[in-house]
Every structure is written in structure tokens, then in C-alpha cells.
């Protein structure tokens, strides 16, 4: 077997080289996977036998990672957002919101933070929420003269909150794997999650002050109170009620996130009918739009999930973890090392694989360092959250790329995500200084 | 050429119908469950498999409309007159990758068929029905990439950033 | 000699811990002869792909429940529906039959049945109801489905929902499902006991976790290495059986201490209930074997595993 650092350099080098050469991301992964699988999973025999065996294994291995109900919120929320957009209902709603909010600078960015926080956290699906808000808000905000980062950043930032604030399937999974109290970990994420959302809002305000042109403070016509009531009743409440219904379905346990998303589509379709905005053309455009991004994202997952597996199979990722955690340092540097490892792995791996790999090593280590494991669990969740938007492979970035208007470059998306990643890092610092941010709420229940 | 386009469009249309059908099926199944009816547990199984079939059916069409995300970094540094040549080389690499995938996914499909492999969920799904979508997808993708090698249009523009 | 190995479950599960202990034991006894390197778990190769990885020689040895490849080797259902211990099955020649079936159908050796004797219960959030025939009636109950027991649950008239084990906690929390089947141990590790307050007795089926080894690779091993691996696993078959029986007693007591209530069938009801379970699994095996044109194995296995 290859030493872990050669394996790591070999696999990462290949995928980065293919990507920077300009191959489509999914093809870059698949190309690196084929070479890597033939080498590591090929077993014995001549080169052709090895390729057949390795690549065959690879393709079989990709099946379960794509055909999982966990991914279903992505196409469903995409479809919901696209129908909202193509029927013109979204435009109608945001025009009304603007008239009601009057002259607050950057108002739609705040709407995005509030909506994104509510939606991402309650649906529990980062990708689904990014897909919905991205297809809904970004085109509308661009049309109104917002700079792209004012639209893209908040969506990427709040998308990650999905796993911090309950309900969160990922937090439950982490608690199960690390043998923590599920309830305590879920509750522990609440305060840091909302503090983080608050930080986002403050940051947006700061951005508006520094660069007033980023969020145009154009004159909105003054409206009379009866008009306001009419706007609220006819242009906002019906659309909001679909979104609220989706959330209620999830919260009351009547449906899983994927199911509620499907009901959301149905709701928007019915609204479109009621407002006489549903045309054959808008339907076709909606399905085409959802299909485009779904397929793009699924093919990347097809490639990246098996790349994750290859990193694990070759011993590259476990070698990296063992090496880095092998230093005997003080608790805080060790914490930062573990955090850094999660960020590095996060650039290339999906969250579930990362947890399976790191939990058996990190949590015993954290215990020996005297950390509170619930507090440590919250930090791990934060790292997982950030890894969703770390360049170059953060999945949310690609989803955003898929739904953003034509002409949006990946550079713009990377840059838009950076400040929000910074906030999350700051949050980790705050947690180190005041562990009670995470631990106070669960302590009430003990 | 026309035939290839029509085939890819038809597959994409099928995928779109499957996607819309998935939504309807999930609504149906969840409604049935909350009414205390059993519905069919196969509904979820087929929506899950649908994710693979949708991706495989629509990918060739997505190649044609440049819908797969890629990063333009190297070609952005190149002088503009080399960009087109480089883009054709990259497209050629994509063709080779897809051809390899076509060949080995055909092999994998045949093996699964011979050995009677099944994916066991609410029913024993023969694996060749899942794997079998891959050679079709990668084969058609290879053909579509081939057009960016020899055709008038190229995949890349030379503008920095990520494109689709 | 070097051997590669993988396990299908995450390392926090007791079953994986047993396997890793077996590997350590083999490596200890096999010093200078054979050494097993564990490459990892489901993060390296998906759990349901691992049996095929052993068959195709991607990895040499895999720790996996037989149900994961039951479509290829229908015989494994005899373990699921067994009434005998792994040791009895071995003594009566059942393990040899099982091994032959694996070699013939799946190009692997079946080395042993680990952590056997752990049975399943249906656990429910609400008080279970029994029908006029004394058998559990799951009408209106939303049960988490799993391919292992689908047929049995259908017979009990349950409404089923397919969910991966990782999603069951939140589904229980929200009431998307209000019942699930699980082994006698491990419920507390998954924290499901927070919602599932009733246990339905008696227990049914047994776990079918085994160790399989690529046949070509096995034949390349020296007789000495073969002997060490196989003998160690046979010893662990008994040791892990006893360990798990102790765990079962301990966990059942702990669950009852935490307030889990037991809903037991009447004697007559229990007989019918277990008959339904048996019918489902043995029937499936018979069906799958018949589809392969095998008409003799069923009776042989039934005589040994379910006398
Ligand atoms: Na959440
Ligand atoms: Na990532």
C-alpha cells in the first residue's frame, strides 16, 4: 500500500489538475476516480483486470450515494422555487414587500437572512434551501439592482444554518455516531445558530453603509394604509402561507422535508392557478430549470461521493487525521488542528463520510483533552457547515452556480461566501471564549 | 447530428416528466399515509432510483447546452488565440473519459446481469436496470463532447470564472 | 501474508467492535504468518456494495449481515429464521452447507456466524393492540420498513415507511413513524428509546452477521494462515454468542428500568405471531431458491436451522 501522503497527493493532485484544466467538475471527479479506483481497488491481476474490477466497484459504489431519499429535497425545492419564479408570483410578492418595508437600505438582503434562517433551519436541508432561495431571490434582487454578493452571500450563509439549528438530521447523526445526548446537542446548537444569524444581519448592515451602491436605495412609492392592507392580503399572505405550510408540515410531523417540499410545489401550482398565472410555458420552463440544476448537482455528487470513498479506501484521509492528531499539544491548539482537518477534508468530502472518518478519532481525543463533548459537537457542526461552502468543491457553491443568473462567475460566488465563512469562524472563537453560548441552554434541561 | 440532438432532447424530456411525476408520487404517497392507507412502499423506492435515471437521462442534453459546471482558470491565462485549441483538447479528454466510462459501465452492467445482482429495498431491483443507464448516458455524453472537439463551437470562452 | 478487511457498520456499533477484536486476535496469534489490515467501514465502500467487493476481490475479508446479499445467496435466510445457536448449526453441518452455498454462488468462503443469537423486537410508541386471533394488529401504526422484515410486517397489516436508520430518530420525534423493529440490543445507542415505550414480545428472527472471505484469495493463503483465521473465528462464534446473551439480558433490564413496558402475546397468539414471521422469511428463501432452480437446499437447511 502507498503511504497516506502519497495517496493524498496523488488523488487530490489529479482532481485539481483536471478541474483547473477546465474539465467539467463532474468529469474531473470521474476521471480521477477511474485512475484512482484502478490503482487502489483493482486487486490483483493485469492492468485490464484491475481497471475492470476497480471501475466496476466505483460505479456500483456510486449507486447508493445518488439514489437516496436524503437528496430528494433538492429537486423538490428547486421545482418549487422555479414555479414561484416563472409564474411571476415571486416578483409580485417581492414588489409588495418592498413597498411595505419602505426605505430601509438593503431590505431584501435582510428578507433573505430572515427567510433563509427560517427556511434552512426548519427544512433541515442546506442544499434544498439554497436551491429554493437561490432560484427565488437572486434573479429578483438582481433585477432590482442589488449587487450579486448581497443576494448570494446571505443565501449561502443561512443555508449552512440548516444543520446547526434543529431540526437537523446531521446533528442527530453526529450525536448517534459520537454517542452523545441527541436532545442536548440539538438544543446546544440553537443559541450559536441565532447568534450567527444576527452576525450576518449586522454584517449586511455594515456592507450597506460601506458600499451604498451594493443595495440600491431607490425611491419606493409611498403607499396608503388601505393599499398596504391590500398588498399584505393579496400579494404577500397567500405566497407566504405556502412557505409556512411547508414548514408546519415538517414541524408537526405530518411529512418529511422531501414530502413537504413536494406539497410546496403543489401549493404554488394551485396559487398559480388561482392567480391565473399558470401557463404551459411557465410549467415547462420551471421543470427545465429544476432539471438542469438537479442533473448538474447529481452528476457532481455521483463523482464526488465516490471520490470521498476512494480517499477513505486508500488510507489517505485516515492517515492525515492520525498524523495531525498525533502531536501532543495544549487543548486549544489541538482543537484548532481538528477544526482545520475538518475544513481541509470538507473541501473534498461530503459531511457523512467526514463524520464516519473523524468521529471515532476526534471524540475520544476531545474527551482526553477534557472538552465538554456537547460543546465539541457544536464546533464540529460549525466546521461541517463551513465546509459546505468552502472552495473549490463546496456543494452549496455549485448549487448556487446552477440557480444564479447567467454570467455569474464562480469567483463572485466564492467571494460572496467568504464573509459568511468568516462569521462562522468568529463564532468558533466566541465558543472557545464563552462555552456557555452552547452549553447554557442544554444545562436548563438537565 | 439532428438525430443525436433529438435523442438527447427526448431523454431530457423523459427526465423532466419523471421529475414532475416524482413530485406527484410523493404527494400521493404522503397523503395516503396520513389517511392511514398504506399506498405502496415501492413509490419511494422508485423516486430514489429516479434520481439516478434522471441524472443519466438529462446529462447528455446538459453537455450540449454547456450546463455542467466547469472552472475557467487555465484557459483564462492563455492568449485568446490558444483558447479555442485548448478548449478542443479539454473536450477531447472529456470524450476519452466518457468512452472509458461507457466501456466499463457496459462491463459492470453485463456482470450484474450474469450474477443476478440485486439492490434490495422494498423490492429486489435487478442491478443491471440501474447500471444499464450509465453506458447510454456516458456514450451520448461522449458524442456531445465530440462536437466541441470538431464542431464550430467550443466549450470554453476564455473568460475567467466558472461557467456552465 | 497480508489480508485486507472491511466492515459494513460504523465503528460505534457493538458488532463492529466484535469484528475489530477478532481481527486483533488473529493478528496476535498470526504474528509472522498472517496480518489483517482493516481498510475501513461504510465511508470507504458503501455498506451494500461491500459483499460484492469481497466477491470480486477488491477486498479480501468482509464483516456483513447475510441479508445484504440475500438475493445472491438465498440460503442466508436460514440464519435469519433460525431457532438454533451458531454452535449448534456448525455441529450439525449447517455452517458447512452455508459455506458451500457461498462458494458456489458468491465466490467467497463463509467463515462464521458472529454475534449470533440476538433477536428482534417490534418497539412501539403507543400501546400495542391485539386482534381477535391474539396476534399483534398494526392497523394504523406507521412502522419503519426494512427489507429484512417487509413480508412479515405486511402480514401484520402495518403502514410502512422506508427510512434509512439515520433518519429514524427525527421521524420518530415528529411522529412520521411510531414503531420500528430493532435487535434486542442497541436501541439505547440509537436513542430511539426516548420515543419507543412499548416492546412487543416475543422476539423473532436472529441477526445473521457473518465473515466472508474472497475464495481465490483464500486458496492463495498458506494452510497455516487459513488455520489461524478459521480457528479464531470459530472460537469467537461461541464467545461472541455468550457476550451478546449477557448484553441482551443487561439491556432489556436497563430498558425496563427506564420505563419500557412489555406487551406480550398470549401463548396461542405468540405461536401464530412467530409462525407468520417464520413463514415470511422461509417463504422468501424458498421462492428465491426456486427461481434459481434449487429444490433440495431448502429442506436440508430447514432441518438443521429450524428443526
Ligand atoms: Na435545521
Ligand atoms: Na464539502
mmCIF file of N, CA and C and ligand atoms in Angstrom, chain A residues 346 349 387 394, ligand 2:
data_model
loop_
_atom_site.group_PDB
_atom_site.id
_atom_site.type_symbol
_atom_site.label_atom_id
_atom_site.label_comp_id
_atom_site.label_asym_id
_atom_site.label_seq_id
_atom_site.Cartn_x
_atom_site.Cartn_y
_atom_site.Cartn_z
ATOM 1 N N UNK A 346 -13.291 18.868 4.291
ATOM 2 C CA UNK A 346 -14.557 19.386 3.798
ATOM 3 C C UNK A 346 -14.468 19.907 2.381
ATOM 4 N N UNK A 349 -14.762 16.267 0.641
ATOM 5 C CA UNK A 349 -15.612 15.148 1.046
ATOM 6 C C UNK A 349 -17.004 15.624 1.436
ATOM 7 N N UNK A 387 -17.748 23.811 5.759
ATOM 8 C CA UNK A 387 -17.197 23.000 4.666
ATOM 9 C C UNK A 387 -18.171 22.897 3.500
ATOM 10 N N UNK A 394 -17.177 23.075 -2.342
ATOM 11 C CA UNK A 394 -18.368 23.126 -1.501
ATOM 12 C C UNK A 394 -19.630 22.974 -2.343
HETATM 13 NA NA1 LIG D 2 -17.676 19.938 1.205
#
